[in-house]
GROMACS .gro file of C-alpha atoms in nm:
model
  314
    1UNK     CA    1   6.686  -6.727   5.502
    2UNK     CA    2   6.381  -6.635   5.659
    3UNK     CA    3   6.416  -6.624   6.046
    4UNK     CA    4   6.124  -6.718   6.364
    5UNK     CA    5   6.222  -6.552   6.673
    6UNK     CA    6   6.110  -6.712   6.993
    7UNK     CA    7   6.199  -6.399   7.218
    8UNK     CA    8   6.178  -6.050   7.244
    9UNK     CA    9   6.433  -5.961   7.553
   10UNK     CA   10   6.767  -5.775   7.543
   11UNK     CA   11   6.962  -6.036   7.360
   12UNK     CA   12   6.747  -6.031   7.060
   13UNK     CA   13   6.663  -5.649   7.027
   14UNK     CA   14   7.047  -5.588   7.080
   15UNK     CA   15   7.209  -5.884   6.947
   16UNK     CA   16   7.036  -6.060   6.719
   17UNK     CA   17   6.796  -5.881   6.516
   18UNK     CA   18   7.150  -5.656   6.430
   19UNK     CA   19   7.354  -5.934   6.344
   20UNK     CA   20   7.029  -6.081   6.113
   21UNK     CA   21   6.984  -5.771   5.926
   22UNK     CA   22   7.387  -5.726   5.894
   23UNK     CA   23   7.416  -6.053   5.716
   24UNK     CA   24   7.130  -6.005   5.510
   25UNK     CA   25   6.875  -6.252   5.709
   26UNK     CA   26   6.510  -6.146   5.749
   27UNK     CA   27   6.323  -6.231   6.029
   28UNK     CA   28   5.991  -6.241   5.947
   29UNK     CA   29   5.784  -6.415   6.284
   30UNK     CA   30   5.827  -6.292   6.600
   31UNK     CA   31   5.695  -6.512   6.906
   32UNK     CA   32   5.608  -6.470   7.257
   33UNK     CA   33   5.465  -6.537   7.540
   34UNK     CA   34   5.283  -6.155   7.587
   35UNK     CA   35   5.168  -6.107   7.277
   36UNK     CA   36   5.135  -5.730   7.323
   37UNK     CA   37   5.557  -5.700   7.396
   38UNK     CA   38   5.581  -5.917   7.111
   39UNK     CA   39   5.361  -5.691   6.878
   40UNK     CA   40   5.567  -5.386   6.993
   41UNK     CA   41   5.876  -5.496   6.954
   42UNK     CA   42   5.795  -5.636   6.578
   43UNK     CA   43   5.625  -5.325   6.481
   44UNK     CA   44   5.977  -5.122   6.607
   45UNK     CA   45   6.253  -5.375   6.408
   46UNK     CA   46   5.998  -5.441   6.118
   47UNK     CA   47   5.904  -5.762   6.160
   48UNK     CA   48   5.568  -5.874   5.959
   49UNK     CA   49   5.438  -6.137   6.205
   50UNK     CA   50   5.417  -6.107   6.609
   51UNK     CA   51   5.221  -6.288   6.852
   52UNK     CA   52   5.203  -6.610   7.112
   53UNK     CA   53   5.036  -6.848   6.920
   54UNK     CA   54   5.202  -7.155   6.922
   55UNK     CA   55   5.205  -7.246   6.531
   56UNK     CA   56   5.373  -6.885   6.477
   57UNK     CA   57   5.726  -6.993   6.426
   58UNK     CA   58   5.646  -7.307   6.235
   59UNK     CA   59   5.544  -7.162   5.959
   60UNK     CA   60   5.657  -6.942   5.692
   61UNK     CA   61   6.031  -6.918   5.815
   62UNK     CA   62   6.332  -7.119   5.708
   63UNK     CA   63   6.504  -7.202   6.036
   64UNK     CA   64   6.459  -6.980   6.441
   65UNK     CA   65   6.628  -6.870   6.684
   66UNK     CA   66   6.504  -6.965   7.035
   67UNK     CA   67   6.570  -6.672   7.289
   68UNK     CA   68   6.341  -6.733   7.566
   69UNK     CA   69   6.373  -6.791   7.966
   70UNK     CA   70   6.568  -7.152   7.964
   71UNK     CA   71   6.275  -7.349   8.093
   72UNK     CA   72   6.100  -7.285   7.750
   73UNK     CA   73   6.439  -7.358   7.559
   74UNK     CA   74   6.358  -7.794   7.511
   75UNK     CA   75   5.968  -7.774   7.490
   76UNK     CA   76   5.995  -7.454   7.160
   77UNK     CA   77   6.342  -7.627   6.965
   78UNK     CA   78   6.127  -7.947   7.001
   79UNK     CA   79   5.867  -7.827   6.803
   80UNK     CA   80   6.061  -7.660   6.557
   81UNK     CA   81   6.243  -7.932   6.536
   82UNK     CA   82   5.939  -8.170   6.453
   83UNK     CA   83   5.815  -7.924   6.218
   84UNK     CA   84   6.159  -8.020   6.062
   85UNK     CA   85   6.322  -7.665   6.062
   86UNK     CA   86   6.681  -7.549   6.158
   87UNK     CA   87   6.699  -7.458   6.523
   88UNK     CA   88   6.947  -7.238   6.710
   89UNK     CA   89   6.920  -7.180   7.081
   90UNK     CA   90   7.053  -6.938   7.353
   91UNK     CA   91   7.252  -7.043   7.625
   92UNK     CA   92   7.242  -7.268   7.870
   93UNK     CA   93   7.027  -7.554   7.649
   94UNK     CA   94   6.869  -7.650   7.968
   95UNK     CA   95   7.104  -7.575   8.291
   96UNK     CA   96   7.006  -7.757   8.584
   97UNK     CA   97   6.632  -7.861   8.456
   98UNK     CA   98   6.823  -8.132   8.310
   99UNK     CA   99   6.619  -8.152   8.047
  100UNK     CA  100   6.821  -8.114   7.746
  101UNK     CA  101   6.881  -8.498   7.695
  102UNK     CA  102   6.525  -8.541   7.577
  103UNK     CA  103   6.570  -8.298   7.284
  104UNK     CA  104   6.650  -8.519   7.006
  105UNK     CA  105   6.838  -8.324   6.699
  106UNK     CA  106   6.932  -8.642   6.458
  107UNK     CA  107   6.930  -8.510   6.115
  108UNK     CA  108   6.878  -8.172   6.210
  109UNK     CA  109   7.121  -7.875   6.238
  110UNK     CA  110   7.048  -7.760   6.593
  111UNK     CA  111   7.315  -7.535   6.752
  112UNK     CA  112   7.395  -7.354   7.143
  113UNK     CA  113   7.478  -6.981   7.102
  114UNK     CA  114   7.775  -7.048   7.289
  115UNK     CA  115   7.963  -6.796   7.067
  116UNK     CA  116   8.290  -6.690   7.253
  117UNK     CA  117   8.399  -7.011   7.064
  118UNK     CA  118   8.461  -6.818   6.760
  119UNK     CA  119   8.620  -6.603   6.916
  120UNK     CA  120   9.000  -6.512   6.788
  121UNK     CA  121   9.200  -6.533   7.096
  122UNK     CA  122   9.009  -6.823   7.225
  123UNK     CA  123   9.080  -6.978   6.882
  124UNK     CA  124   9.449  -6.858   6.909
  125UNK     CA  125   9.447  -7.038   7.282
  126UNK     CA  126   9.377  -7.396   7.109
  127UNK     CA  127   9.615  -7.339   6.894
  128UNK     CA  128   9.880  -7.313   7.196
  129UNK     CA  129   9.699  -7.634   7.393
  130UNK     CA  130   9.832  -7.837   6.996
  131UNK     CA  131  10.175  -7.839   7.211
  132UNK     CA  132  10.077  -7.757   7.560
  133UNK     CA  133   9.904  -7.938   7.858
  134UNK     CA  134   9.865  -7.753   8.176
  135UNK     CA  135   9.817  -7.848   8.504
  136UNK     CA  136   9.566  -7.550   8.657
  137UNK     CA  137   9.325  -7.311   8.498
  138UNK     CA  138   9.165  -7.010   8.742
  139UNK     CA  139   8.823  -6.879   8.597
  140UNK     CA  140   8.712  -6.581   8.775
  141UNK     CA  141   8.369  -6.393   8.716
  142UNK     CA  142   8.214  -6.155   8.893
  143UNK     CA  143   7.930  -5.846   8.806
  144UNK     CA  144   7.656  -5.672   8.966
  145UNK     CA  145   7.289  -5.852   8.953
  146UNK     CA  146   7.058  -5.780   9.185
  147UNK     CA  147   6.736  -5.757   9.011
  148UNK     CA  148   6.413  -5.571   9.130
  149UNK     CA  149   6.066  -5.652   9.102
  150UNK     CA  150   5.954  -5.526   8.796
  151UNK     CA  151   6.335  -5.569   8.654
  152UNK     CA  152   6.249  -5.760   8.306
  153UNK     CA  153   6.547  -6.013   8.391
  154UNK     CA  154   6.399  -6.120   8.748
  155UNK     CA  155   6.276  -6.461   8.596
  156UNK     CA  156   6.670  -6.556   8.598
  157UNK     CA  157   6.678  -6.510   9.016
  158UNK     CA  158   6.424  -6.842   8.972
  159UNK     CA  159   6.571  -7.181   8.938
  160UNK     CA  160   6.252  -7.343   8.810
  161UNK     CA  161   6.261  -7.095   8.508
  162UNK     CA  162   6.657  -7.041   8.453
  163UNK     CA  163   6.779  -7.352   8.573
  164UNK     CA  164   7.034  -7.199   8.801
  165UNK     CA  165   7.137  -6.882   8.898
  166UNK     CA  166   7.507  -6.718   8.814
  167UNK     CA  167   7.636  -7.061   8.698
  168UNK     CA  168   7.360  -7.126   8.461
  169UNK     CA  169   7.370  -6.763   8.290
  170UNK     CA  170   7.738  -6.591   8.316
  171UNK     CA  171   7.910  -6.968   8.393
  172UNK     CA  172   7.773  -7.179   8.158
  173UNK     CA  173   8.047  -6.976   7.860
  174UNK     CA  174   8.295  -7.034   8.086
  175UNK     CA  175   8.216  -7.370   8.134
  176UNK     CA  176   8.184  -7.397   7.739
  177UNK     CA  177   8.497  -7.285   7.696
  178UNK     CA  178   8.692  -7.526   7.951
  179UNK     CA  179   8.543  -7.848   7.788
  180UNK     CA  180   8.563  -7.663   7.428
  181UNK     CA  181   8.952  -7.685   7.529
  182UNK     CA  182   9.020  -8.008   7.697
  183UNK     CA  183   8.714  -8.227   7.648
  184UNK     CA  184   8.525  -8.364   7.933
  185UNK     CA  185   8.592  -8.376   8.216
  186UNK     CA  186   8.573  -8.707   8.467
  187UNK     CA  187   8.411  -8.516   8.823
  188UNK     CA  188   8.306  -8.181   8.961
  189UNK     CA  189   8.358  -8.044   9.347
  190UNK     CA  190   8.131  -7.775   9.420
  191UNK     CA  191   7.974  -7.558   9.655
  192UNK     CA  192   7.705  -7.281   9.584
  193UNK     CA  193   7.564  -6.992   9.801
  194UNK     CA  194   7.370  -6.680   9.860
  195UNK     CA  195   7.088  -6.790   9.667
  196UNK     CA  196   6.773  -6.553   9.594
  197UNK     CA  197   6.440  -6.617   9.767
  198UNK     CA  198   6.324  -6.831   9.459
  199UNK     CA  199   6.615  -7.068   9.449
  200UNK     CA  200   6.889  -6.943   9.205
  201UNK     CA  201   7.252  -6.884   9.367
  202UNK     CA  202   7.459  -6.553   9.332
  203UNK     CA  203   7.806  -6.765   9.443
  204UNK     CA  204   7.900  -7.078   9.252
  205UNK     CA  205   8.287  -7.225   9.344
  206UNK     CA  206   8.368  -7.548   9.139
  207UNK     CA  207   8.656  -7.761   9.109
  208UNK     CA  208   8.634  -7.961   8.747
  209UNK     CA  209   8.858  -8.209   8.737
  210UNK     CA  210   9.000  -8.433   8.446
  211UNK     CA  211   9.186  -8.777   8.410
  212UNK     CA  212   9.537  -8.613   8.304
  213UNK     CA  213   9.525  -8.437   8.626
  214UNK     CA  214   9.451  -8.101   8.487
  215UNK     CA  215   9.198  -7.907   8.739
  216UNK     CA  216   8.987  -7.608   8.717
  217UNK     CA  217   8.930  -7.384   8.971
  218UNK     CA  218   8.628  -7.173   8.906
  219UNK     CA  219   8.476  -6.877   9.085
  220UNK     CA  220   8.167  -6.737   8.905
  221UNK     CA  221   7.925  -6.459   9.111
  222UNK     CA  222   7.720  -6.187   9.092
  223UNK     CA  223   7.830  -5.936   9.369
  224UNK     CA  224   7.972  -5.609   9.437
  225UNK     CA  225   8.298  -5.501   9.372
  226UNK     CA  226   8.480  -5.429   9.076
  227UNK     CA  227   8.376  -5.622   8.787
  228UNK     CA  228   8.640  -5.940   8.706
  229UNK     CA  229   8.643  -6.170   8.406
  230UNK     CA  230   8.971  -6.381   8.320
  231UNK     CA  231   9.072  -6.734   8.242
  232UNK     CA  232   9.443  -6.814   8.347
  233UNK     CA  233   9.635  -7.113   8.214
  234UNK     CA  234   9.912  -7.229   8.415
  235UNK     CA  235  10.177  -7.501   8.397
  236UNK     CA  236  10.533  -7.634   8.280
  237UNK     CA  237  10.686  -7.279   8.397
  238UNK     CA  238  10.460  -7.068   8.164
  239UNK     CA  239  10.151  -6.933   8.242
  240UNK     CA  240   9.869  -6.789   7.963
  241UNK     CA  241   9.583  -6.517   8.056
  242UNK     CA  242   9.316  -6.416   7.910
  243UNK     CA  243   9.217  -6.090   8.079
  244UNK     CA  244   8.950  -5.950   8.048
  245UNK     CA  245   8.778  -6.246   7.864
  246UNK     CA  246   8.634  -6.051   7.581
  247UNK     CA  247   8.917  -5.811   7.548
  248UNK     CA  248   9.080  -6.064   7.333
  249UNK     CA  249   9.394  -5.958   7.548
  250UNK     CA  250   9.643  -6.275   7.563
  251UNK     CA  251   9.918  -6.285   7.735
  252UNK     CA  252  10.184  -6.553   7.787
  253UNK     CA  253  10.188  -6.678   7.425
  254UNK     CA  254  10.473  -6.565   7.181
  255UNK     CA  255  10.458  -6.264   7.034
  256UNK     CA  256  10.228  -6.181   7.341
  257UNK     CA  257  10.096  -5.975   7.545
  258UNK     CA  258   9.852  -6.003   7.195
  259UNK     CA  259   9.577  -5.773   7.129
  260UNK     CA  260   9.281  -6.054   6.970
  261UNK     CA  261   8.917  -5.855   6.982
  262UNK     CA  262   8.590  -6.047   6.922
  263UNK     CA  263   8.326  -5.897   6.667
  264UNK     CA  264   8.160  -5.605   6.805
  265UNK     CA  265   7.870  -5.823   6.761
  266UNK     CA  266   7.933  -6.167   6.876
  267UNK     CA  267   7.648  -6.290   6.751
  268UNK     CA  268   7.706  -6.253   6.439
  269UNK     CA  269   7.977  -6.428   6.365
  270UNK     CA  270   7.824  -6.737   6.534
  271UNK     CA  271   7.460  -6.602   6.300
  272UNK     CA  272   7.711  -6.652   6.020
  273UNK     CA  273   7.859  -6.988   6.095
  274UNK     CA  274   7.524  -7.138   6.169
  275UNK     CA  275   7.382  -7.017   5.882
  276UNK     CA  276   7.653  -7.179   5.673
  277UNK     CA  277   7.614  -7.521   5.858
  278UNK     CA  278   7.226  -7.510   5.729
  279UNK     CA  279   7.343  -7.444   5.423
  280UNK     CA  280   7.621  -7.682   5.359
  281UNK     CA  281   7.479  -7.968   5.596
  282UNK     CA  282   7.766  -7.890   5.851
  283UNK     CA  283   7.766  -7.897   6.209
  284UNK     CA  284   7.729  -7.555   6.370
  285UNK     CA  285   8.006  -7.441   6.626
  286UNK     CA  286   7.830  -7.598   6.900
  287UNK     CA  287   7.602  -7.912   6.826
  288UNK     CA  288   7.327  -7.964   7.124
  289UNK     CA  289   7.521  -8.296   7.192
  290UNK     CA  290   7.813  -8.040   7.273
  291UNK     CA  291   7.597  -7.797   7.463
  292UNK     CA  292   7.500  -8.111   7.686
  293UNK     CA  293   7.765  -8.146   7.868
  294UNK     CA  294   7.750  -7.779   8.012
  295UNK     CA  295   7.431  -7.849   8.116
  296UNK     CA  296   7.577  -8.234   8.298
  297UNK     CA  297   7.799  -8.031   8.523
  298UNK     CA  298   7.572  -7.784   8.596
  299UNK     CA  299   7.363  -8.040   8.755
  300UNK     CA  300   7.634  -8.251   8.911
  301UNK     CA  301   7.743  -7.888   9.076
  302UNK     CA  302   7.411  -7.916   9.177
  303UNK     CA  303   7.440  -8.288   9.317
  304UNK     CA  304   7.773  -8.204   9.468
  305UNK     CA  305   7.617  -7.894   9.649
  306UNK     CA  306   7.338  -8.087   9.811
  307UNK     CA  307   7.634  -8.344   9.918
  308UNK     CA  308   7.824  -8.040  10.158
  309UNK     CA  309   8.091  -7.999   9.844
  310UNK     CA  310   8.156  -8.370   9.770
  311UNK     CA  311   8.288  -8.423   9.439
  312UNK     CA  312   8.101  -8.644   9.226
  313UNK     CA  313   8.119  -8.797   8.887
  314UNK     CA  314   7.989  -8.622   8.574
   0.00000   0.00000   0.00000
């Protein structure tokens, strides 16, 4: 297929361009809002077409890839998706903006990159949940982000363009991945912090909770000390880790501790599965109406925030 790009940042130079030329994709338009960083990054991966007008990825091209600051997310997959072309979008759909409810994908295959689905140990990990419940799951996330001015990643310090901070970016997979594995769940407890001068928090704590009692404790931040990034399953005397997240390192299932490593490239397994979904007329990994719900508790973290911690319904 021939591929629009909405996007020129890190993810797309180091992610998916690779995984597009590895499955024998072309991208052919390349969009943005500076059309000069546009043009330059085209000319260097080989890409025919650059610039920001707004018709750019609507023609020519078989289905794009939206890779842009989130507040542009909605607004760009709505076009494409009038224009009636495929449309697969980074992660979170909308966060917090709450505005990923208006983007309406019937009859259209319109994914979420949320790709750590596909990945073999978190695969392996539903497979254990087919004859397991537990009672308490522990996320923990935490890496260095502290942005300077001219830092090309400063727009995600500002809630009005990333719709959220920490939770939004790094949190959002992990919040994927909890309602991948036990559906929706019924309220959300949270409390978020040390926020940057334009509004997006460094510190989220949540507490999701669902109707068979099961709660999540989550700590997500971007901080100093050593870098941390596990989800622990615990309950009915066993307990099941995944440590560090994209190690593909399980532990606690049998034949464990297991040794489970994602592509070197996760995007392009989930490249691969989205392109078959177009193809077939299948639902990609993760639908929008899937990719929703991340974006619900984001904003009822949000709600329960501005309420001291309250817990509230989602």
């Amino acid at each position: 297929m021939r591929w629009g790009i909405a996007g020129y940042g890190d993810v797309v130079t180091r992610r998916v361009l690779p995984a597009l030329h590895a499955l024998g994709e072309e991208p052919v338009a390349l969009w943005g809002r500076d059309p000069h960083r546009a043009a330059r990054t085209a000319e260097r991966y080989g890409i025919a077409r650059s610039g920001a007008a707004p018709d750019l990825l609507l023609s020519g091209v078989d289905a794009v890839y939206v890779a842009t600051p989130v507040v542009l997310h909605v607004p760009v997959a709505r076009a494409v998706l009038d224009a009636g072309l495929p449309v697969l979008i980074e992660k979170p759909l909308a966060g917090g903006l709450g505005t990923g409810g208006t983007l309406d994908t019937a009859g259209r295959c319109a994914g979420v990159a949320y790709y750590r689905r596909l990945a073999p140990a978190v695969r392996r990990l539903r497979e254990e949940l087919g004859g397991w419940t537990p009672e308490r799951v522990e996320v923990r996330f935490r890496r260095a982000f502290e942005p300077g001015p001219d830092d090309p990643m400063r727009w995600r310090t500002d809630l009005a363009v990333s719709g959220g901070g920490v939770l939004a970016d790094a949190g959002s997979h992990r919040i994927d991945l909890l309602l991948h594995l036990f559906g929706r769940p019924d309220e959300v407890a949270a409390r978020l912090g040390r926020r940057f001068p334009r509004g997006a928090e460094r510190q989220a704590r949540l507490v999701l909770r669902w109707r068979s009692g099961l709660r999540a404790h989550c700590l997500v931040e971007w901080g100093d000390g050593p870098p941390v990034d596990r989800i622990r399953l615990s309950g009915g005397g066993r307990t099941v880790t995944l440590d560090p997240l994209d190690s593909g390192h399980l532990e606690g299932t049998p034949g464990s501790p297991l040794l489970l490593p994602p592509a070197p490239n996760p995007h392009q397994p989930l490249l691969a599965d989205f392109v078959a979904a177009v193809a077939t007329g299948t639902t990609p990994v993760c639908p929008v109406a899937e990719a929703r719900l991340v974006d619900e508790v984001i904003v009822a973290a949000e709600r329960s925030d501005a309420a001291g911690g309250r817990a509230v319904r989602i």
